[in-house]
Coordinates of C-alpha atoms in Angstrom, one line a residue:
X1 CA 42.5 21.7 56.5
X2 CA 38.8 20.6 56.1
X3 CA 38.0 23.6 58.1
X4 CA 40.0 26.2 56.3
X5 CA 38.1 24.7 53.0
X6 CA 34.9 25.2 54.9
X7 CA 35.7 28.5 56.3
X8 CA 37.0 29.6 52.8
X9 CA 33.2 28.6 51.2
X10 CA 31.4 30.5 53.3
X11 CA 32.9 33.5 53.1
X12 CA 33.1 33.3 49.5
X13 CA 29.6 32.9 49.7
X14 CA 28.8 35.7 51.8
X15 CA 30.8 37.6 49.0
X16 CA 34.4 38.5 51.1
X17 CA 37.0 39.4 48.8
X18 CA 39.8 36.5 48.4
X19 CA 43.1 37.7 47.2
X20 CA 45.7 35.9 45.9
X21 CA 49.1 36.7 47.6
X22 CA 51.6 38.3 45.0
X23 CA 55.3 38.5 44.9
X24 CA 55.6 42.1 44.8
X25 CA 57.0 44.0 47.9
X26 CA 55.9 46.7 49.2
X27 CA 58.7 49.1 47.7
X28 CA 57.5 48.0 44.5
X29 CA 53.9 48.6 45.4
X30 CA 55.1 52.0 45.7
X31 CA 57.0 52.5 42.8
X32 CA 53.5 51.4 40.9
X33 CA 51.2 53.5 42.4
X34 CA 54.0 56.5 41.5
X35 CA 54.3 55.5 37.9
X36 CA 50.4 55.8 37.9
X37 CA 50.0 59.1 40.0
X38 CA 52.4 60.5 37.1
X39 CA 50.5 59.0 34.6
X40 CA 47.2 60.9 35.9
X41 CA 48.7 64.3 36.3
X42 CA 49.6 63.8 32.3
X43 CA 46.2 63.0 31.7
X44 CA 44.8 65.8 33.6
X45 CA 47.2 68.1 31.7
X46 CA 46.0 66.8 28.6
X47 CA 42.3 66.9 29.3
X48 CA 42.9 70.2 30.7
X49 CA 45.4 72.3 28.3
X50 CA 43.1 72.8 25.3
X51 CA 40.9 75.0 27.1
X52 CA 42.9 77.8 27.6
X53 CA 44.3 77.1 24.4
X54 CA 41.2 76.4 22.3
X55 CA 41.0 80.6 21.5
X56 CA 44.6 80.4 20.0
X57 CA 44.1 76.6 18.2
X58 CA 40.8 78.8 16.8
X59 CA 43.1 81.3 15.5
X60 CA 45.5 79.6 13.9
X61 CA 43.1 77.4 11.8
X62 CA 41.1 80.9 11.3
X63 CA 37.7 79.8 12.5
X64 CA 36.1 80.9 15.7
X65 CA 35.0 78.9 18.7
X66 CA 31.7 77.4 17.8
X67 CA 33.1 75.0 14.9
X68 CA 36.7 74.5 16.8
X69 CA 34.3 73.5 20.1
X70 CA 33.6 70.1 18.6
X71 CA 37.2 68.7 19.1
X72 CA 35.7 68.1 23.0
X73 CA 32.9 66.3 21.6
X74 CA 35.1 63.7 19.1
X75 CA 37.4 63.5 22.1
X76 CA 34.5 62.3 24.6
X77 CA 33.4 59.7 22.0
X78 CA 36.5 58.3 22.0
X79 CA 37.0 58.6 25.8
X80 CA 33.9 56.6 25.7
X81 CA 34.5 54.1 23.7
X82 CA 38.3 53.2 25.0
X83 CA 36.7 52.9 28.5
X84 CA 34.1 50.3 27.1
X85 CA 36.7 48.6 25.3
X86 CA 39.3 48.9 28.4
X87 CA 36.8 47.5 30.2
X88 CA 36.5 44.3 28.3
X89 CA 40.2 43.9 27.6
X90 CA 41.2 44.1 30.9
X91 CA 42.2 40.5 32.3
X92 CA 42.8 39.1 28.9
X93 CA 45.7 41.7 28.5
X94 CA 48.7 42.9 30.1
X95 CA 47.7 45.8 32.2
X96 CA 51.0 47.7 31.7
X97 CA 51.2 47.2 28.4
X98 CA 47.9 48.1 27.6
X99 CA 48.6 51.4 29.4
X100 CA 52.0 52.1 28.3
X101 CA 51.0 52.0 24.4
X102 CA 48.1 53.8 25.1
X103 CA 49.9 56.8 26.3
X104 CA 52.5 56.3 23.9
X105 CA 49.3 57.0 21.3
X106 CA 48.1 59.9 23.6
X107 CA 51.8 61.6 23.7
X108 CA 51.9 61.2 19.5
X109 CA 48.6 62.5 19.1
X110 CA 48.7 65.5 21.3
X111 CA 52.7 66.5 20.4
X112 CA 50.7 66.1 16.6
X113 CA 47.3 68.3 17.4
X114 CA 48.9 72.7 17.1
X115 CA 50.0 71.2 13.8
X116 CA 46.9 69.6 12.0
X117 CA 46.0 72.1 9.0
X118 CA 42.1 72.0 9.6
X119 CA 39.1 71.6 12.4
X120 CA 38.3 67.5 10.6
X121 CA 41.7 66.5 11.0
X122 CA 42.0 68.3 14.7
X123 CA 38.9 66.3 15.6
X124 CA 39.9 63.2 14.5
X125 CA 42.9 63.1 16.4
X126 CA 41.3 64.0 19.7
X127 CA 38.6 61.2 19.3
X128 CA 42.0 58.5 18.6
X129 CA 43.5 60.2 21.5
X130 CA 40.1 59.9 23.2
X131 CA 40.1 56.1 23.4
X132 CA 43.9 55.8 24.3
X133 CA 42.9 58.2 27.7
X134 CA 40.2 56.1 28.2
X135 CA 42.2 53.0 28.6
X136 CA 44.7 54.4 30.8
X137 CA 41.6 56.5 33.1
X138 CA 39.7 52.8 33.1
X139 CA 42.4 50.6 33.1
X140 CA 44.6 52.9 35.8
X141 CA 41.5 52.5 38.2
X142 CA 41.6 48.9 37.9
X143 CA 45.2 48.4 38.3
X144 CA 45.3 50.8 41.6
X145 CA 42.4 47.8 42.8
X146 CA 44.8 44.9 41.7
X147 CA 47.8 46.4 43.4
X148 CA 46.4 47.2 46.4
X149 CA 43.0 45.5 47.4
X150 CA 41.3 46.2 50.1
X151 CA 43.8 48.6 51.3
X152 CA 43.5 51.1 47.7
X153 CA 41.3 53.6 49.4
X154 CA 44.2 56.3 49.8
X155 CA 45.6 55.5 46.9
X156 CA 43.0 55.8 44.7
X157 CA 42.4 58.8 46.6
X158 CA 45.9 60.2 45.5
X159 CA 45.3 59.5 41.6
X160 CA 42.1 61.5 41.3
X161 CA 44.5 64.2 43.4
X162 CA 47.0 63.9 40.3
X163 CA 44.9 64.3 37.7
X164 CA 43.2 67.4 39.4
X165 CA 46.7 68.6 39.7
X166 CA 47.4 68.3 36.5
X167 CA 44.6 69.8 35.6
X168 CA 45.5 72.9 37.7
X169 CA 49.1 73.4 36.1
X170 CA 48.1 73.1 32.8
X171 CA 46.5 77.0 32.4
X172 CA 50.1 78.0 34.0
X173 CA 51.7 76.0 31.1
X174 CA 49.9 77.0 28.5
X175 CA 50.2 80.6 29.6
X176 CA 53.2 81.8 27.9
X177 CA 52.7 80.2 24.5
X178 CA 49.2 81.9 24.1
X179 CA 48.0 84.8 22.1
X180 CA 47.2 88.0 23.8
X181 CA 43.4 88.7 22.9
X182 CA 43.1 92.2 21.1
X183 CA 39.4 93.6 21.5
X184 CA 37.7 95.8 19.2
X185 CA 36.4 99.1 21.0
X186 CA 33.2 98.9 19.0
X187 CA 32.9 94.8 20.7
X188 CA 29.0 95.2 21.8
X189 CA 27.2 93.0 24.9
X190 CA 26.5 89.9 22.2
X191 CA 30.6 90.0 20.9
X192 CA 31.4 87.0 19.3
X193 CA 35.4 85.2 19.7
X194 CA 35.5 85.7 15.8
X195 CA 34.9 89.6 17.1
X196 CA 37.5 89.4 19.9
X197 CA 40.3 88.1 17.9
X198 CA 39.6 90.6 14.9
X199 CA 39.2 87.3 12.6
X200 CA 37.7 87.9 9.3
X201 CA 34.8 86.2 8.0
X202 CA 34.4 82.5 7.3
X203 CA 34.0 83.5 3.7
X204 CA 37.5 85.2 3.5
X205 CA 41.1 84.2 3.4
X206 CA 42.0 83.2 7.3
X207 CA 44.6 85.4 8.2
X208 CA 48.5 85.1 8.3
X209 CA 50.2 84.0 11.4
X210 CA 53.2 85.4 12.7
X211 CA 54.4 82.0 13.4
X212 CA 58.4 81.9 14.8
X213 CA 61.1 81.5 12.9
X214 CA 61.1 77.7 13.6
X215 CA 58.0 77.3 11.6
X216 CA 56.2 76.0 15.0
X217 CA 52.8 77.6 15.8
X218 CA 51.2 79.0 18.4
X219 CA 51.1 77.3 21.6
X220 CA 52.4 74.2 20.0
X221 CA 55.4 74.6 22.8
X222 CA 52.9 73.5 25.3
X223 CA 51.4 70.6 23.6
X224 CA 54.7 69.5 23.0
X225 CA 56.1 69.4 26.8
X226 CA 52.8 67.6 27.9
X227 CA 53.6 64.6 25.3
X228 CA 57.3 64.5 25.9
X229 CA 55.7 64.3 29.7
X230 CA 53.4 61.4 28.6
X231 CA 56.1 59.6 26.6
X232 CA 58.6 58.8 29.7
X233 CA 55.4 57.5 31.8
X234 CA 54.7 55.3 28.4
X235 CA 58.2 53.7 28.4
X236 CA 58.1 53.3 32.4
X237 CA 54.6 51.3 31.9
X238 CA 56.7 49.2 29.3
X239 CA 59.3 48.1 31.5
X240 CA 57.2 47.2 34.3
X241 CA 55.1 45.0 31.9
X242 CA 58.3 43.3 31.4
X243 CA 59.2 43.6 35.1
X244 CA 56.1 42.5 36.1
X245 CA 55.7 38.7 37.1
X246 CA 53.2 38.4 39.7
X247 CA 49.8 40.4 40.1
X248 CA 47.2 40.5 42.4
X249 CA 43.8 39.0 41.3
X250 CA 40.7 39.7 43.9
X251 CA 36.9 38.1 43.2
X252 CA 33.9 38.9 44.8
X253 CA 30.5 37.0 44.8
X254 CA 27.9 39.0 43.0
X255 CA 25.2 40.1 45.0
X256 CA 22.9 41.9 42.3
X257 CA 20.1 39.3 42.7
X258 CA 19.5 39.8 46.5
X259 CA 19.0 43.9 45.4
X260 CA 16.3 43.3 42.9
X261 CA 16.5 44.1 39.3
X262 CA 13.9 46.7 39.5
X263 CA 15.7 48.6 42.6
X264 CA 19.0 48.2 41.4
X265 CA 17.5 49.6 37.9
X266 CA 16.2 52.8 39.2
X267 CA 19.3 53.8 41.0
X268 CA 21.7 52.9 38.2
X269 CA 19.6 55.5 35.9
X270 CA 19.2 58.0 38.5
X271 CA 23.4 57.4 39.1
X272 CA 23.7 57.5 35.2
X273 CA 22.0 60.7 35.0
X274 CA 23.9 62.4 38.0
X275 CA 27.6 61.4 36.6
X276 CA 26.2 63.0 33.1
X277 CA 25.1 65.9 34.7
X278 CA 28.6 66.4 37.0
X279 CA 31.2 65.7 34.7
X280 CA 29.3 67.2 32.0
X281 CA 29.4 70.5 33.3
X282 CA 32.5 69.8 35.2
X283 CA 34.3 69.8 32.0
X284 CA 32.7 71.8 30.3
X285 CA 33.3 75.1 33.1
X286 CA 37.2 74.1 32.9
X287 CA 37.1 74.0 29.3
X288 CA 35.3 77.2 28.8
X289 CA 36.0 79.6 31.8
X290 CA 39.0 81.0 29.8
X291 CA 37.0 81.9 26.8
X292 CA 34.1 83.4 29.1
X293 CA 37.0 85.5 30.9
X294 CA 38.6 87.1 27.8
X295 CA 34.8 87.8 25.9
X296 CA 32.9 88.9 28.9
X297 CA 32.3 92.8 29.5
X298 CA 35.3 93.3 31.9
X299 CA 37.6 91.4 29.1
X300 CA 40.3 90.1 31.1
X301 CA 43.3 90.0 29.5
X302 CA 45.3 87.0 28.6
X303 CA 47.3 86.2 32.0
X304 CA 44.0 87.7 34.4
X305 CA 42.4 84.9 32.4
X306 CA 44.8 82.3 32.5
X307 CA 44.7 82.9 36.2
X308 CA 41.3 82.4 36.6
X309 CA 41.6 79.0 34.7
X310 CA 44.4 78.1 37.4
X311 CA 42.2 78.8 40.2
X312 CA 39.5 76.9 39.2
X313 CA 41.5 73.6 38.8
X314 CA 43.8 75.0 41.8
X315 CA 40.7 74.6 44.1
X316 CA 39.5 71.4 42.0
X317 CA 43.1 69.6 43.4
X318 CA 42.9 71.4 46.6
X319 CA 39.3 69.7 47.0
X320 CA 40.4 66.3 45.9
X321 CA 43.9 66.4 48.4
X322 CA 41.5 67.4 51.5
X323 CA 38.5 65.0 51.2
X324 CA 41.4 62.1 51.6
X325 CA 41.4 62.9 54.9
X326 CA 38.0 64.6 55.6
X327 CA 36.3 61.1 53.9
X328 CA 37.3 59.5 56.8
X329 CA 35.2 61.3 59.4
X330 CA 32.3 61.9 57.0
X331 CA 30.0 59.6 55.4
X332 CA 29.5 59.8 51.9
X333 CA 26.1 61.6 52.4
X334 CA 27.8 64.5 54.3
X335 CA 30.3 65.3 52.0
X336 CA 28.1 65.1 48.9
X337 CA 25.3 67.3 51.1
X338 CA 28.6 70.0 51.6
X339 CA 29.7 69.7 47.9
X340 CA 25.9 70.9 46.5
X341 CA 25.2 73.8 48.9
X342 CA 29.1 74.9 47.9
X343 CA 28.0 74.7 44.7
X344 CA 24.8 76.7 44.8
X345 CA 26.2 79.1 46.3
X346 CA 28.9 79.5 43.8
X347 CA 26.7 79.4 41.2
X348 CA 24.4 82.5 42.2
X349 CA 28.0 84.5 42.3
X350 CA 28.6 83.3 39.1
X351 CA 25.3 84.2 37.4
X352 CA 25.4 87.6 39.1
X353 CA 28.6 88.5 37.4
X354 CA 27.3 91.0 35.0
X355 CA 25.9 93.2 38.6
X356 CA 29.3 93.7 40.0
X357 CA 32.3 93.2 37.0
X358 CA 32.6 96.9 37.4
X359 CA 33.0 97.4 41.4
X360 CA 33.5 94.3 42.8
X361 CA 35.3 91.6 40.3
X362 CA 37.1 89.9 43.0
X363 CA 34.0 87.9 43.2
X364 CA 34.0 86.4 39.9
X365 CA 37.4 84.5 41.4
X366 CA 36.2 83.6 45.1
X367 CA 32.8 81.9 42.8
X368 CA 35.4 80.6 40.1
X369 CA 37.3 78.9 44.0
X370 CA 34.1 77.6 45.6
X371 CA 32.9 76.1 42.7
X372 CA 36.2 73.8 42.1
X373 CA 36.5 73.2 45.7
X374 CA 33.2 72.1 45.6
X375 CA 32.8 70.0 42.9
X376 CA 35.8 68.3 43.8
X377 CA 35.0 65.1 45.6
X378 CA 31.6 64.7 44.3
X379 CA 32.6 61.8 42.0
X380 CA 34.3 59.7 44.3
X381 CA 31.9 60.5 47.2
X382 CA 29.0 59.4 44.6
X383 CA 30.4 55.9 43.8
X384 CA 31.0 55.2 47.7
X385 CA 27.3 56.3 48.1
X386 CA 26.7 54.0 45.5
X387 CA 28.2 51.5 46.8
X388 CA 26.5 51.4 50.0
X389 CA 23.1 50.5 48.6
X390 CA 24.1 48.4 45.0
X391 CA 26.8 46.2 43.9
X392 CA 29.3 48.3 41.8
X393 CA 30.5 45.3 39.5
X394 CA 31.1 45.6 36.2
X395 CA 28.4 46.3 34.2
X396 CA 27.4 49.1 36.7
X397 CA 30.9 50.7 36.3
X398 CA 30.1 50.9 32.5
X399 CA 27.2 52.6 32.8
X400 CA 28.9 55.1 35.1
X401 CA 31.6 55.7 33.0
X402 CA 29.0 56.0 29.8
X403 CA 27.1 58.7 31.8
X404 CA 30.2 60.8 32.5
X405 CA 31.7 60.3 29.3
X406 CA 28.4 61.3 27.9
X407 CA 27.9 64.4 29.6
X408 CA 31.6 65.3 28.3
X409 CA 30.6 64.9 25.0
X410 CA 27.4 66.9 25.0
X411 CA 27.9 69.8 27.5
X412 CA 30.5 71.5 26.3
X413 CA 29.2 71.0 22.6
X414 CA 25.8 72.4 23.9
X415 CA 27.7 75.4 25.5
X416 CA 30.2 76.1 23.5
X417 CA 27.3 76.8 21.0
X418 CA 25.8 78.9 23.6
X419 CA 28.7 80.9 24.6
X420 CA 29.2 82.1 20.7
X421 CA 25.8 83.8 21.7
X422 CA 27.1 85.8 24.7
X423 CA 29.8 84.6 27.5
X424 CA 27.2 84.7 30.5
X425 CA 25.5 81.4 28.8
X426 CA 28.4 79.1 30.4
X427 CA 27.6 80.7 34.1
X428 CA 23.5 80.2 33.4
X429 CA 24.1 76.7 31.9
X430 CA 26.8 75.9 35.5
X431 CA 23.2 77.3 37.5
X432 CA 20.9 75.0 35.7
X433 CA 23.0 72.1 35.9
X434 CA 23.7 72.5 39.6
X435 CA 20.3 72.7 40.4
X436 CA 19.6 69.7 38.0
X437 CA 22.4 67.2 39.8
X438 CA 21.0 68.5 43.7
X439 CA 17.3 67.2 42.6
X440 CA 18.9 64.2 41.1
X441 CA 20.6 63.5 44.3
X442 CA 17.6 63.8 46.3
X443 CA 15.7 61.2 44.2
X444 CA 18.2 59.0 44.6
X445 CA 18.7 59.3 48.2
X446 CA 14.9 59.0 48.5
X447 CA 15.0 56.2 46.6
X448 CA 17.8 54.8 48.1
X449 CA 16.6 54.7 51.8
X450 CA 13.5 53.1 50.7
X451 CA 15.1 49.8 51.1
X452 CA 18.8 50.7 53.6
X453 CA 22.4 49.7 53.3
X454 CA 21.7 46.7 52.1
X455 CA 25.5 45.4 51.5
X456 CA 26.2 46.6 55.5
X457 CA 23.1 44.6 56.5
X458 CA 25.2 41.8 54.6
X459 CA 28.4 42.6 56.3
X460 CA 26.9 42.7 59.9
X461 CA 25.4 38.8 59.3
X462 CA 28.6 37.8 58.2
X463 CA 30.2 39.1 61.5
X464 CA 27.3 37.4 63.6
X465 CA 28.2 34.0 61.5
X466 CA 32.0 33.6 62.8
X467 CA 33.0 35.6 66.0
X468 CA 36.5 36.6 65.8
X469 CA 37.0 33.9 68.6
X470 CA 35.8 31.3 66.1
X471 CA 37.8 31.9 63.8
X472 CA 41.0 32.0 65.9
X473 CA 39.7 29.1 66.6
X474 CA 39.4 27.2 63.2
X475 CA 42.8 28.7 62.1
X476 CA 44.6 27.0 65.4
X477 CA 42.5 23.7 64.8
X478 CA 43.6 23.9 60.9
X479 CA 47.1 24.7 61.8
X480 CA 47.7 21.6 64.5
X481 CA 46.2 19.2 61.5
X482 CA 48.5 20.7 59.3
X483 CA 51.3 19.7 62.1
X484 CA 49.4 16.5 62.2
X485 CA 50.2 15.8 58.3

């Protein structure tokens, strides 16, 4: 026993992970990880299905996009803000509890949002259903660690691949509960939404909608399958909180101080700025792609539209399934390297649009594919870069999800303002940000070789420190004084 106590120090020391066994089976495993896949693809149908129906939210509150844009922005402050708070809950709550009520509150809100009377009361509800998602997007990460330790690679893996599928099938369900856009023939280069949908002017009476006979408006239908969606994967949460009797706790020996504050300070800015960057614009393209589409000088119609919507978070999931497998034959470097040229080159289509709508608009749809492929496994290709060089504990998770959640709440703000202006604004602002993120990277990755892997270095000492012969050793010794006792 003394040297299973002795063993068990050191390797704590050297910062190995120590689990504590749980109860749960491996069926039951299972049946967690499902309930959370599930409760990802809700959430990326949630974060997904008021883009392509922000045009038709617009028109029924009769106001046009630049004022309705700032729902993103009050939704992003509360994402924010529930992560943080997630964040610090986490441990001193039930994990399935604190998920299940929060996407009981996400389900209410968004079944709630076609109906709210004014842009205020839209916003406000977005920002509540903000912090709910941000519970279950922090706390849903952290539970997929708990269940599964060392072993949650895949799985955590096949939740980002859920949400990116949600994301993809939530143009195709908003599709037949949207308005059909009617143009004006006199619509010049610079038309404005409030043009395209023949609104009248903020100083006039907003117009009558032919709402159905039920009294429901537009594209409520669509809000209202995603929360009865969101409910069942609320009350499933709920009865595994009261299922649940065991859980799986891990600890790990913090290693910050053998990085160096000043090292590990520079990358976590230069990491900050990169998330902000990437799931600013991220967002912000799936948000607005629709909008450009429908306003641009082609002026796709409703479903060609939609479709580009579809493709773009089509090739986002399709990205997100295939770097599961292709993460383990490249390193984190390599992929990331692949994901920036893809997106260069997607960007120059994009920003060449207005040169080739007329003979050749195919191409706005193969950019619209590489770009979503592209940007697909960026994010979790960044943290495991990160984590090569710096400890991700806590505190630096924070101020990753703060930089992504920040970038959500400013970009599409920022270019939804810019869009009003003319359409090609979101495909300039995609270029700039691209360009933005790849020197980023290169900083970092400069910076970062400046002083190696140091966490391998730390793994390959404690592999010279007890042979795999030793310990077999120590465990037989430990288990014949066990006998002994």
């Amino acid at each position: 026993m003394t040297c299973v106590y002795l063993l068990f120090k050191r390797l704590q020391r050297k910062g190995k992970m120590v689990k504590k066994k749980t109860q749960d089976s491996k069926c039951m495993k299972y049946v967690k990880t499902a309930c959370l896949c599930l409760a990802f693809l809700c959430l990326g149908l949630i974060i997904a299905l008021p883009g392509p129906a922000l045009p038709t939210l617009a028109y029924n509150l009769g106001v046009d996009i630049k004022p309705i844009s700032v729902i993103f922005t009050a939704r992003a402050i509360g994402y924010l803000a529930g992560s943080i708070i997630s964040g610090f809950l986490h441990g001193k709550l039930d994990a399935y509890k604190m998920i299940g009520f929060s996407l009981l509150l996400t389900a209410a809100g968004f079944a709630g949002a076609p109906f709210f009377p004014s842009v205020l009361l839209l916003s406000i509800a977005m920002s509540t259903m903000g912090v709910s998602m941000g519970f279950l997007d922090t706390g849903g990460n952290v539970l997929c660690l708990e269940i599964w330790g060392d072993d949650s690679g895949p799985y955590m893996q096949s939740l980002h691949f859920s949400f990116a599928l949600g994301a993809t099938t939530a143009p195709l369900l908003a599709q037949p509960f949207i308005m059909e856009v009617v143009h004006n023939n006199n619509t010049t280069q610079n038309m404005s939404v409030t043009q395209s949908y023949n609104f009248t002017p903020a100083t006039e009476t907003p117009p009558t909608l032919p709402t159905p006979n039920t009294g429901i408006p537009h594209v409520a239908w669509a809000f209202i399958i995603c929360a009865i969606m969101t409910m069942t994967m609320a009350l499933s949460f709920l009865y595994l909180s009261f299922s649940n009797k065991t859980h799986s706790v891990s600890s790990q020996e913090d290693t910050v101080k053998q990085e160096g504050v000043i090292f590990r300070l520079k990358m976590l800015v230069l990491l900050f700025l990169f998330f902000l960057v990437y799931v600013g614009i991220e967002v912000t393209f799936g948000v607005y792609v629709y909008t450009f589409a429908i306003n641009s000088d082609k002026q796709y119609s409703k479903d060609a539209a939609t479709m580009i919507n579809a493709v773009f978070w089509g090739a986002f999931a399709l990205g997100r399934f295939i770097s599961i497998f292709v993460s383990k034959v490249l390193k984190p470097l390599g992929l990331i390297s692949i994901d920036l040229v893809g997106t260069f080159i997607a960007a120059v289509i994009l920003v060449c649009f207005p040169y080739y709508y007329d003979t050749a608009d195919t191409l706005l749809w193969v950019g619209t594919f590489i770009y979503g492929i592209s940007m697909a496994s960026i994010f979790p290709s960044g943290l495991s870069y990160a984590e090569q060089y710096i400890t991700i504990n806590g505190k630096a998770a924070a101020s990753l999800v703060v930089g992504g959640a920040l970038g959500e709440m400013l970009l599409p703000l920022t270019v939804g303002q810019l869009i009003e202006k003319h359409p090609m604004n979101l495909m300039y602002s995609v270029a700039i940000c691209m360009v933005t993120t790849t020197i980023i990277f290169i900083l970092l990755h400069w910076l970062a070789s400046t002083r190696g892997k140091r966490l391998s270095e730390n793994r390959k000492n404690e592999e010279v420190a007890y042979c795999p012969e030793e310990l077999e050793e120590l465990t037989e010794h430990s288990n014949i004084k066990e006998e002994k006792c």
